[in-house]
Amino acid sequence: MQVKFSAEASGDAHAYFVFEGAKGIVFPEGAPDELNAAVKRAGAVSRFKGGAGQVLEFLSPEWSKADRVLVCGVGKKDKAGPIDWQKAAGGVVKRLIASGAESLSLLGAPEKAVAAQIAFGARLAAYRFDAYRPNLKKDKRPTLESITVVFESATAAKNEYSALSARAEGVELARDLVSEPPNVLHPESYAERIRELADLGVGVEVLDEPAMKSLGMNSLLGVGQGSIRGSRLCVMVWSGAKDKSAKPLILVGKGVTFDTGGISLKPGPGMEDMKGDMGGSAAVVGAMKAIARRKAKANVVGIVGLVENMPDGAAQRPGDIVKAASGKTIEILNTDAEGRLVLADALWYAQTKFKPRAVIDLATLTGAILISLGHEHAGLFSNDDDLAAQITSAGLAEGEPVWRLPMGTAYDKQIDSDVADMKNIGNRSAGSIVAAQFLQRFVEEGVAWAHLDIAGTAWKPGNDNPLEPVWATGWGVRLLDRLVADSYED
Ligand code: BES
Ligand code: MN
Ligand code: ZN
């Protein structure tokens, strides 16, 4: 949903942001006098103090021409940061989206930067994936059609919002891709969707199976060989820096459009979630869209390996040994540890075709990261403290926190093989770290690299974050776009 800016409130719902003050609720300038009295009475019986996330709703009050007036707490004034404003706005939108209200004005932004954050939060909260629900009952359908952020200097606020609007577009794309069912979004159709980024000035190249075969990418190809769909490697190039030949930041994503586990078949219950096993690639594609849309002054390359992991007569077997493009050999002991096999060749391509300033990969790589960090943090692994610090602070600023885990040779030993350079699984202890060690074996000496394991954050069942939908979060787009803006632009 597009969000507008105006100096005047309009529409059938007006929402005022208020603070929790030492001497009671602090109303924004221009709030109707009657609101104060109404909140005094209603607030007393409902424990409303203006705390973050608290909302009071007045229906058809005679003192307003709006059909609904809402009062939304953002907490204490000196503590309210960008994410708090986003969440306050998002909370209102979530509450009203299918309420019968059609148009909403959000009032009380104290400055243009806050107005922009309010718009961003409202936009993220308004996202829904209803593409396959054409017959949704009328009383269940969303009613909210327009959102207006009210701010004196509407044009200034709108300009401030433009980069955030690009970021939101990237998040929406990532959510759409993760939500698409696996019969619709498979490697071939996914590659065609990625080609659409060319309209924004992104150079898109798609490698098909013969192209990858001639480069020796047998590790990636082995994962897809049981699928009727052809595997793809998509390369997206954005050259926005003044010096077009300056080393790019490279983002690499795992794009397993469905992970059955292959011959090492996963159990049935919950397997449908594995349509989201391309969440890392979706974050990369979404970030490339945001970066291109806001014309970031940076050189950034996105590389995604797209495969479907299926059991079949042609599928890879446990016991197979494949030679990756880097020349290293891998003993496949579990065909369900496939993400690392895809990334091995994608990482090789990133470092062979380009001279990267840094490489960051994102992948729904291990169930073990869910055990360690739940849905609250993504796992961060890196060989470079500066890069790890950049990623950590970008994640904090965007409400997509990461937590760094250790690496080391003691973990690395787990994947030594008796018959090949390495095997694709360890002994089950420290599974997320061992997976990161596997990836590091495909990172060349001297290349700054980080790996984000997003198996716990790419989708969240029963998500109560107002900025995110029920399932696919689009996790990573905000972090990556922020990282580029903060650390990689001219
Ligand atoms: N795609 C899965 C990881 C995953 C699990 C993502 C749960 C999201 C939720 C990955 O390909 C996988 O199957 N990993 C195995 C690795 C094991 C065989 C070493 C796992 O985590 O069990
Ligand atoms: Mn798997
Ligand atoms: Zn997987």
Coordinates of C-alpha atoms and ligand atoms in Angstrom, one line a residue:
M1 CA 0.0 0.0 0.0
Q2 CA 1.3 3.5 -0.9
V3 CA 1.5 5.9 2.0
K4 CA 0.7 9.6 1.4
F5 CA 1.8 12.8 3.3
S6 CA -0.4 15.8 3.9
A7 CA -0.6 18.9 6.1
E8 CA -4.3 18.1 6.8
A9 CA -6.0 15.1 8.4
S10 CA -8.7 13.4 6.3
G11 CA -10.5 10.1 6.2
D12 CA -12.7 8.1 8.5
A13 CA -10.1 7.2 11.1
H14 CA -7.7 9.6 12.9
A15 CA -4.9 8.2 15.0
Y16 CA -2.9 10.4 17.4
F17 CA 0.4 9.4 18.7
V18 CA 0.9 10.3 22.4
F19 CA 3.7 10.0 24.9
E20 CA 3.8 8.6 28.4
G21 CA 4.8 11.6 30.5
A22 CA 5.8 12.0 34.1
K23 CA 2.6 14.0 34.7
G24 CA 0.3 12.0 32.5
I25 CA -0.3 11.6 28.8
V26 CA 1.4 14.1 26.4
F27 CA -0.8 14.9 23.4
P28 CA 0.5 16.2 20.1
E29 CA -0.1 19.8 19.1
G30 CA -3.5 20.2 17.3
A31 CA -5.2 17.3 19.0
P32 CA -8.9 18.2 19.7
D33 CA -9.6 19.5 23.2
E34 CA -12.3 16.9 23.7
L35 CA -9.8 14.1 23.2
N36 CA -8.0 15.0 26.4
A37 CA -11.2 14.6 28.4
A38 CA -12.2 11.5 26.6
V39 CA -8.8 9.9 27.2
K40 CA -8.9 10.8 30.9
R41 CA -12.1 8.9 31.4
A42 CA -11.5 6.0 29.1
G43 CA -7.8 5.8 30.0
A44 CA -8.6 5.4 33.7
V45 CA -10.8 2.4 33.2
S46 CA -8.5 0.8 30.6
R47 CA -5.1 1.4 32.2
F48 CA -4.0 3.4 29.2
K49 CA -0.9 5.5 30.0
G50 CA 0.5 6.1 26.6
G51 CA 2.9 3.1 26.9
A52 CA 4.5 1.7 23.7
G53 CA 1.9 -0.4 21.9
Q54 CA -1.1 0.8 24.0
V55 CA -4.1 1.9 21.9
L56 CA -7.5 3.5 22.8
E57 CA -10.2 3.6 20.2
F58 CA -13.3 5.8 20.2
L59 CA -16.0 4.9 17.8
S60 CA -18.2 7.7 16.3
P61 CA -17.4 10.3 19.0
E62 CA -19.7 13.3 18.6
W63 CA -16.7 15.7 19.1
S64 CA -15.0 14.5 15.9
K65 CA -15.9 14.3 12.2
A66 CA -13.9 11.1 12.0
D67 CA -15.8 7.8 12.6
R68 CA -12.9 6.5 14.7
V69 CA -10.4 8.4 16.8
L70 CA -7.5 6.3 18.1
V71 CA -4.9 7.3 20.6
C72 CA -1.6 5.3 20.3
G73 CA 1.1 5.2 22.8
V74 CA 4.7 5.4 21.8
G75 CA 6.1 5.3 25.4
K76 CA 8.4 7.8 26.9
K77 CA 9.4 10.7 24.7
D78 CA 13.1 10.5 25.2
K79 CA 13.2 6.8 24.7
A80 CA 11.2 6.6 21.4
G81 CA 13.5 5.5 18.6
P82 CA 12.7 4.8 14.9
I83 CA 11.6 1.2 15.5
D84 CA 9.2 2.4 18.3
W85 CA 7.6 4.8 15.9
Q86 CA 7.4 2.2 13.2
K87 CA 5.8 -0.3 15.6
A88 CA 3.3 2.3 16.9
A89 CA 2.2 3.1 13.4
G90 CA 2.2 -0.6 12.4
G91 CA 0.0 -1.5 15.4
V92 CA -2.7 1.0 14.3
V93 CA -2.6 -0.3 10.7
K94 CA -2.8 -4.0 11.8
R95 CA -5.8 -3.1 14.0
L96 CA -7.7 -1.2 11.3
I97 CA -6.8 -3.0 8.1
A98 CA -9.9 -5.2 8.0
S99 CA -12.0 -3.3 10.5
G100 CA -14.3 -1.5 8.1
A101 CA -12.2 1.7 8.2
E102 CA -11.2 2.8 4.7
S103 CA -8.9 5.7 5.1
L104 CA -6.5 6.5 8.0
S105 CA -4.7 9.7 9.0
L106 CA -1.7 9.3 11.4
L107 CA -1.1 12.4 13.5
G108 CA 1.5 13.7 15.8
A109 CA 4.9 13.2 14.1
P110 CA 7.2 15.7 15.8
E111 CA 9.6 16.0 12.9
K112 CA 10.0 15.0 9.3
A113 CA 12.3 12.0 10.0
V114 CA 9.7 10.6 12.4
A115 CA 6.9 11.2 9.9
A116 CA 9.0 9.1 7.4
Q117 CA 9.4 6.3 10.0
I118 CA 5.7 6.3 10.7
A119 CA 5.0 5.9 7.0
F120 CA 7.6 3.1 6.8
G121 CA 6.0 1.2 9.7
A122 CA 2.5 1.7 8.4
R123 CA 3.6 0.4 5.0
L124 CA 5.3 -2.7 6.3
A125 CA 2.3 -3.5 8.5
A126 CA -0.2 -3.1 5.7
Y127 CA 1.5 -5.9 3.7
R128 CA -0.6 -9.0 3.1
F129 CA -0.1 -12.0 0.8
D130 CA -3.7 -12.5 -0.6
A131 CA -2.7 -13.5 -4.1
Y132 CA -4.4 -16.9 -3.7
R133 CA -7.5 -15.8 -1.8
P134 CA -9.8 -14.3 -4.5
N135 CA -12.8 -15.7 -2.7
L136 CA -12.1 -14.4 0.7
K137 CA -15.5 -13.5 2.4
K138 CA -16.4 -9.9 2.1
D139 CA -16.3 -9.3 5.9
K140 CA -12.8 -10.8 6.1
R141 CA -11.3 -8.7 3.3
P142 CA -9.1 -5.8 4.1
T143 CA -11.0 -2.5 4.0
L144 CA -8.2 0.0 4.5
E145 CA -7.4 1.7 1.2
S146 CA -5.4 4.7 2.1
I147 CA -3.0 5.8 4.7
T148 CA -1.9 9.5 5.2
V149 CA 0.8 10.7 7.5
V150 CA -0.1 14.2 8.6
F151 CA 2.9 16.6 8.8
E152 CA 3.1 20.4 8.3
S153 CA 5.9 20.2 5.7
A154 CA 4.4 17.3 3.8
T155 CA 6.8 17.5 0.9
A156 CA 9.9 17.5 3.2
A157 CA 8.5 14.4 4.9
K158 CA 7.8 12.7 1.6
N159 CA 11.4 13.3 0.4
E160 CA 12.7 11.9 3.7
Y161 CA 10.5 8.8 3.1
S162 CA 11.6 8.1 -0.4
A163 CA 14.6 5.9 0.4
L164 CA 12.5 4.1 3.0
S165 CA 9.8 3.5 0.4
A166 CA 12.4 1.8 -1.7
R167 CA 13.4 -0.3 1.3
A168 CA 9.8 -1.3 1.8
E169 CA 9.5 -2.3 -1.8
G170 CA 12.4 -4.6 -1.3
V171 CA 10.9 -6.1 1.8
E172 CA 7.6 -6.7 0.0
L173 CA 9.3 -8.4 -2.9
A174 CA 11.1 -10.8 -0.5
R175 CA 7.9 -11.6 1.4
D176 CA 6.1 -12.3 -1.9
L177 CA 8.9 -14.6 -3.0
V178 CA 9.0 -16.6 0.2
S179 CA 5.2 -16.8 0.4
E180 CA 4.7 -18.1 -3.2
P181 CA 3.9 -21.8 -3.3
P182 CA 6.6 -24.1 -4.6
N183 CA 4.6 -25.3 -7.6
V184 CA 4.5 -21.7 -8.8
L185 CA 8.0 -20.5 -7.6
H186 CA 10.6 -23.0 -8.8
P187 CA 14.1 -22.3 -10.1
E188 CA 13.0 -21.6 -13.7
S189 CA 10.1 -19.2 -12.8
Y190 CA 12.1 -17.6 -10.0
A191 CA 14.9 -16.7 -12.5
E192 CA 12.3 -15.1 -14.7
R193 CA 11.1 -12.9 -11.8
I194 CA 14.6 -11.9 -11.1
R195 CA 15.1 -10.8 -14.7
E196 CA 12.4 -8.1 -14.0
L197 CA 15.0 -6.2 -11.9
A198 CA 16.6 -5.2 -15.2
D199 CA 13.9 -2.6 -15.5
L200 CA 15.5 -0.8 -12.6
G201 CA 18.9 -0.7 -14.2
V202 CA 20.2 -3.9 -12.6
G203 CA 22.4 -6.1 -14.9
V204 CA 20.9 -9.6 -14.7
E205 CA 22.6 -12.7 -15.9
V206 CA 21.1 -16.2 -15.6
L207 CA 23.3 -19.3 -15.8
D208 CA 21.4 -22.5 -16.8
E209 CA 22.5 -26.0 -16.2
P210 CA 24.8 -26.4 -19.3
A211 CA 26.5 -23.1 -18.3
M212 CA 27.1 -24.2 -14.8
K213 CA 28.2 -27.7 -15.9
S214 CA 30.9 -26.1 -18.1
L215 CA 32.1 -24.1 -15.0
G216 CA 32.3 -27.4 -13.0
M217 CA 29.5 -26.4 -10.5
N218 CA 28.8 -30.0 -9.7
S219 CA 28.1 -29.3 -6.0
L220 CA 25.1 -27.0 -6.8
L221 CA 24.0 -29.1 -9.7
G222 CA 24.0 -32.3 -7.7
V223 CA 21.3 -30.9 -5.4
G224 CA 19.0 -30.1 -8.2
Q225 CA 19.5 -33.2 -10.3
G226 CA 16.4 -35.0 -8.9
S227 CA 14.1 -32.2 -9.9
I228 CA 12.2 -31.8 -13.2
R229 CA 13.1 -28.1 -12.9
G230 CA 16.4 -26.9 -14.2
S231 CA 18.7 -25.3 -11.6
R232 CA 19.8 -21.7 -12.1
L233 CA 22.4 -19.3 -10.9
C234 CA 21.3 -15.6 -11.1
V235 CA 23.7 -12.8 -11.0
M236 CA 22.4 -9.2 -10.3
V237 CA 24.9 -6.3 -10.8
W238 CA 24.2 -2.8 -9.5
S239 CA 27.0 -0.3 -10.3
G240 CA 25.9 2.8 -8.5
A241 CA 29.3 4.0 -7.3
K242 CA 31.1 6.9 -9.0
D243 CA 33.9 4.4 -9.8
K244 CA 32.2 1.6 -11.6
S245 CA 35.2 -0.6 -11.3
A246 CA 35.5 -0.3 -7.5
K247 CA 35.3 -3.6 -5.7
P248 CA 31.7 -4.6 -5.1
L249 CA 30.0 -5.8 -1.9
I250 CA 28.7 -9.3 -2.9
L251 CA 25.5 -10.8 -1.4
V252 CA 25.0 -14.5 -1.9
G253 CA 21.7 -16.3 -1.2
K254 CA 20.5 -19.8 -0.8
G255 CA 17.5 -20.4 -3.1
V256 CA 16.2 -23.9 -2.5
T257 CA 12.7 -23.4 -3.8
F258 CA 11.6 -26.5 -2.0
D259 CA 13.6 -28.7 0.3
T260 CA 12.2 -32.2 0.7
G261 CA 15.6 -33.4 2.0
G262 CA 16.1 -35.4 -1.2
I263 CA 16.8 -39.1 -0.7
S264 CA 17.5 -38.3 3.0
L265 CA 13.8 -37.4 3.1
K266 CA 12.5 -35.1 5.7
P267 CA 9.6 -36.2 7.9
G268 CA 6.1 -35.2 6.5
P269 CA 4.7 -32.9 9.2
G270 CA 5.7 -29.3 8.7
M271 CA 7.5 -30.1 5.4
E272 CA 5.3 -27.4 3.7
D273 CA 7.4 -24.8 5.5
M274 CA 10.3 -25.8 3.2
K275 CA 8.9 -23.6 0.4
G276 CA 10.6 -20.9 2.4
D277 CA 14.0 -22.5 2.0
M278 CA 14.8 -19.8 -0.5
G279 CA 14.5 -17.1 2.1
G280 CA 18.2 -16.2 1.9
S281 CA 18.0 -15.6 -1.8
A282 CA 14.7 -13.6 -1.4
A283 CA 16.6 -11.3 1.0
V284 CA 19.3 -10.8 -1.6
V285 CA 16.8 -10.2 -4.4
G286 CA 14.8 -7.8 -2.2
A287 CA 17.9 -5.9 -1.1
M288 CA 19.0 -5.5 -4.8
K289 CA 15.6 -4.1 -5.6
A290 CA 15.8 -1.6 -2.7
I291 CA 19.3 -0.6 -3.6
A292 CA 18.4 -0.1 -7.3
R293 CA 15.1 1.7 -6.5
R294 CA 16.8 4.3 -4.4
K295 CA 19.8 4.5 -6.7
A296 CA 22.4 3.7 -4.0
K297 CA 25.8 5.1 -4.7
A298 CA 27.5 1.7 -4.3
N299 CA 28.6 -1.3 -6.3
V300 CA 26.7 -4.3 -5.1
V301 CA 26.4 -7.7 -6.7
G302 CA 23.7 -10.3 -5.8
I303 CA 24.2 -14.0 -6.6
V304 CA 21.5 -16.6 -5.9
G305 CA 21.7 -20.3 -6.4
L306 CA 18.2 -21.7 -7.3
V307 CA 17.5 -25.4 -7.0
E308 CA 14.8 -27.7 -6.0
N309 CA 15.8 -30.6 -3.7
M310 CA 13.7 -33.6 -4.6
P311 CA 13.9 -37.4 -4.2
D312 CA 13.9 -39.2 -7.6
G313 CA 15.5 -41.9 -9.7
A314 CA 18.0 -39.2 -10.8
A315 CA 18.5 -37.7 -7.4
Q316 CA 21.8 -37.5 -5.6
R317 CA 22.5 -40.4 -3.1
P318 CA 24.2 -40.5 0.3
G319 CA 27.6 -41.7 -0.5
D320 CA 28.0 -39.8 -3.7
I321 CA 31.2 -37.7 -4.1
V322 CA 31.0 -34.5 -6.1
K323 CA 33.8 -32.1 -7.3
A324 CA 32.8 -28.5 -6.6
A325 CA 33.8 -25.7 -9.0
S326 CA 36.7 -24.8 -6.7
G327 CA 38.2 -28.2 -7.3
K328 CA 37.4 -29.5 -3.8
T329 CA 35.7 -32.8 -3.4
I330 CA 32.7 -33.4 -1.2
E331 CA 31.4 -36.7 0.2
I332 CA 27.6 -36.4 0.4
L333 CA 26.5 -38.2 3.6
N334 CA 23.1 -36.5 3.9
T335 CA 21.3 -35.1 0.9
D336 CA 19.3 -32.8 3.3
A337 CA 22.4 -30.8 4.1
E338 CA 22.0 -29.3 0.6
G339 CA 22.1 -25.5 1.3
R340 CA 25.9 -25.6 1.9
L341 CA 26.4 -27.5 -1.4
V342 CA 24.5 -24.8 -3.3
L343 CA 26.4 -22.0 -1.5
A344 CA 29.8 -23.7 -2.1
D345 CA 29.6 -23.1 -5.8
A346 CA 27.8 -19.7 -5.5
L347 CA 30.6 -18.4 -3.2
W348 CA 33.2 -19.7 -5.6
Y349 CA 31.5 -17.9 -8.5
A350 CA 31.4 -14.7 -6.4
Q351 CA 35.1 -14.7 -5.8
T352 CA 36.2 -16.0 -9.3
K353 CA 34.1 -13.7 -11.4
F354 CA 34.5 -10.6 -9.2
K355 CA 37.1 -9.1 -6.8
P356 CA 34.8 -8.6 -3.8
R357 CA 35.2 -5.9 -1.1
A358 CA 33.3 -8.3 1.1
V359 CA 31.0 -11.3 0.7
I360 CA 27.9 -11.9 2.8
D361 CA 25.8 -15.0 2.4
L362 CA 22.3 -15.5 3.7
A363 CA 20.7 -18.9 4.1
T364 CA 18.0 -20.8 5.9
L365 CA 20.8 -23.3 6.5
T366 CA 20.2 -25.2 9.7
G367 CA 17.4 -26.3 12.0
A368 CA 20.0 -26.0 14.8
I369 CA 20.0 -22.2 14.7
L370 CA 16.4 -22.3 15.7
I371 CA 17.4 -24.3 18.8
S372 CA 20.1 -21.8 19.6
L373 CA 18.5 -18.5 18.9
G374 CA 14.8 -19.1 18.2
H375 CA 13.0 -16.7 16.0
E376 CA 14.6 -13.6 17.7
H377 CA 18.1 -13.4 16.2
A378 CA 19.7 -14.6 13.1
G379 CA 23.1 -16.4 13.5
L380 CA 26.1 -14.5 12.4
F381 CA 29.4 -16.1 11.5
S382 CA 32.4 -14.2 10.2
N383 CA 36.1 -14.2 9.6
D384 CA 36.3 -10.4 9.9
D385 CA 35.5 -8.4 13.0
D386 CA 34.8 -5.1 11.2
L387 CA 32.3 -6.7 8.8
A388 CA 30.7 -8.5 11.7
A389 CA 30.4 -5.2 13.6
Q390 CA 28.9 -3.4 10.6
I391 CA 26.3 -6.2 10.2
T392 CA 25.5 -6.2 13.9
S393 CA 24.8 -2.5 14.0
A394 CA 22.8 -2.4 10.8
G395 CA 20.6 -5.3 12.2
L396 CA 20.0 -3.5 15.5
A397 CA 19.1 -0.2 13.8
E398 CA 16.6 -2.0 11.6
G399 CA 15.0 -4.3 14.1
E400 CA 16.6 -7.3 12.5
P401 CA 19.1 -8.3 15.3
V402 CA 21.9 -10.9 14.7
W403 CA 24.0 -12.8 17.2
R404 CA 27.5 -13.8 16.5
L405 CA 28.6 -17.4 17.1
P406 CA 32.2 -18.7 17.3
M407 CA 34.1 -20.6 14.7
G408 CA 37.3 -22.5 14.8
T409 CA 39.4 -25.5 13.7
A410 CA 38.0 -27.8 16.5
Y411 CA 34.6 -27.5 14.8
D412 CA 36.1 -27.7 11.3
K413 CA 37.5 -31.2 12.0
Q414 CA 34.0 -32.5 12.1
I415 CA 33.7 -32.3 8.3
D416 CA 37.1 -34.0 7.4
S417 CA 36.3 -37.0 5.3
D418 CA 38.2 -40.3 4.9
V419 CA 37.5 -40.4 1.1
A420 CA 37.1 -36.8 0.0
D421 CA 38.3 -33.3 0.9
M422 CA 35.3 -32.9 3.2
K423 CA 31.9 -34.4 4.0
N424 CA 28.7 -32.4 4.1
I425 CA 27.7 -33.2 7.7
G426 CA 29.4 -33.4 11.0
N427 CA 28.5 -35.3 14.2
R428 CA 25.3 -33.3 15.0
S429 CA 26.9 -31.2 17.8
A430 CA 27.1 -27.5 17.0
G431 CA 25.3 -28.0 13.7
S432 CA 25.1 -24.3 12.7
I433 CA 28.7 -23.7 13.4
V434 CA 29.8 -26.8 11.5
A435 CA 27.7 -25.6 8.5
A436 CA 29.5 -22.3 8.7
Q437 CA 32.8 -24.1 8.7
F438 CA 31.8 -25.9 5.6
L439 CA 31.1 -22.6 3.8
Q440 CA 34.3 -21.1 5.0
R441 CA 36.2 -23.8 3.2
F442 CA 35.0 -22.1 0.0
V443 CA 36.1 -18.6 1.1
E444 CA 39.5 -17.6 -0.2
E445 CA 42.3 -16.4 2.0
G446 CA 42.0 -12.6 2.6
V447 CA 38.4 -12.3 1.6
A448 CA 36.2 -10.6 4.3
W449 CA 33.2 -12.9 4.6
A450 CA 30.1 -13.3 6.8
H451 CA 27.3 -15.8 6.9
L452 CA 23.9 -15.2 8.2
D453 CA 21.8 -18.3 9.2
I454 CA 18.3 -17.1 8.9
A455 CA 16.4 -20.5 9.3
G456 CA 14.7 -19.0 12.4
T457 CA 13.9 -15.5 11.1
A458 CA 12.9 -15.9 7.4
W459 CA 9.5 -17.0 8.5
K460 CA 7.8 -16.9 11.9
P461 CA 4.7 -18.9 12.7
G462 CA 2.2 -16.9 14.8
N463 CA 4.3 -13.7 14.5
D464 CA 3.1 -10.9 16.7
N465 CA 5.5 -8.2 15.4
P466 CA 3.1 -5.5 14.0
L467 CA 5.6 -4.8 11.2
E468 CA 5.6 -8.3 9.9
P469 CA 2.8 -10.5 8.4
V470 CA 1.8 -13.9 9.8
W471 CA 4.6 -15.9 8.1
A472 CA 7.2 -14.7 5.7
T473 CA 9.1 -11.8 7.2
G474 CA 11.3 -10.7 4.4
W475 CA 14.1 -10.8 6.9
G476 CA 17.4 -9.3 5.9
V477 CA 16.3 -6.8 3.3
R478 CA 16.2 -3.9 5.8
L479 CA 19.5 -5.0 7.3
L480 CA 21.3 -5.3 4.0
D481 CA 20.0 -2.1 2.5
R482 CA 20.9 -0.3 5.7
L483 CA 24.4 -1.8 5.7
V484 CA 24.9 -0.6 2.1
A485 CA 23.7 2.9 3.1
D486 CA 25.8 3.1 6.2
S487 CA 29.1 1.4 5.1
Y488 CA 29.3 1.0 1.4
E489 CA 28.1 4.2 -0.3
D490 CA 30.3 6.9 -1.8
Ligands
BES1 N1 16.6 -26.1 5.0 C1 17.1 -26.9 6.1 C2 17.2 -26.1 7.4 C3 16.0 -25.6 8.0 C4 15.4 -26.3 9.0 C5 15.5 -24.4 7.7 C6 14.3 -25.8 9.7 C7 14.3 -23.9 8.4 C8 13.7 -24.6 9.3 C9 18.4 -27.5 5.7 O1 18.6 -27.7 4.3 C10 18.6 -28.7 6.4 O2 17.8 -29.6 6.1 N2 19.5 -28.8 7.3 C11 19.7 -30.0 8.1 C12 21.2 -30.2 8.2 C13 21.6 -31.5 8.7 C14 21.2 -32.7 7.8 C15 23.1 -31.6 9.0 C16 19.1 -29.8 9.5 O3 19.2 -28.6 10.0 O4 18.6 -30.7 10.0
MN2 MN 17.9 -29.6 3.8
ZN3 ZN 17.5 -26.6 3.0

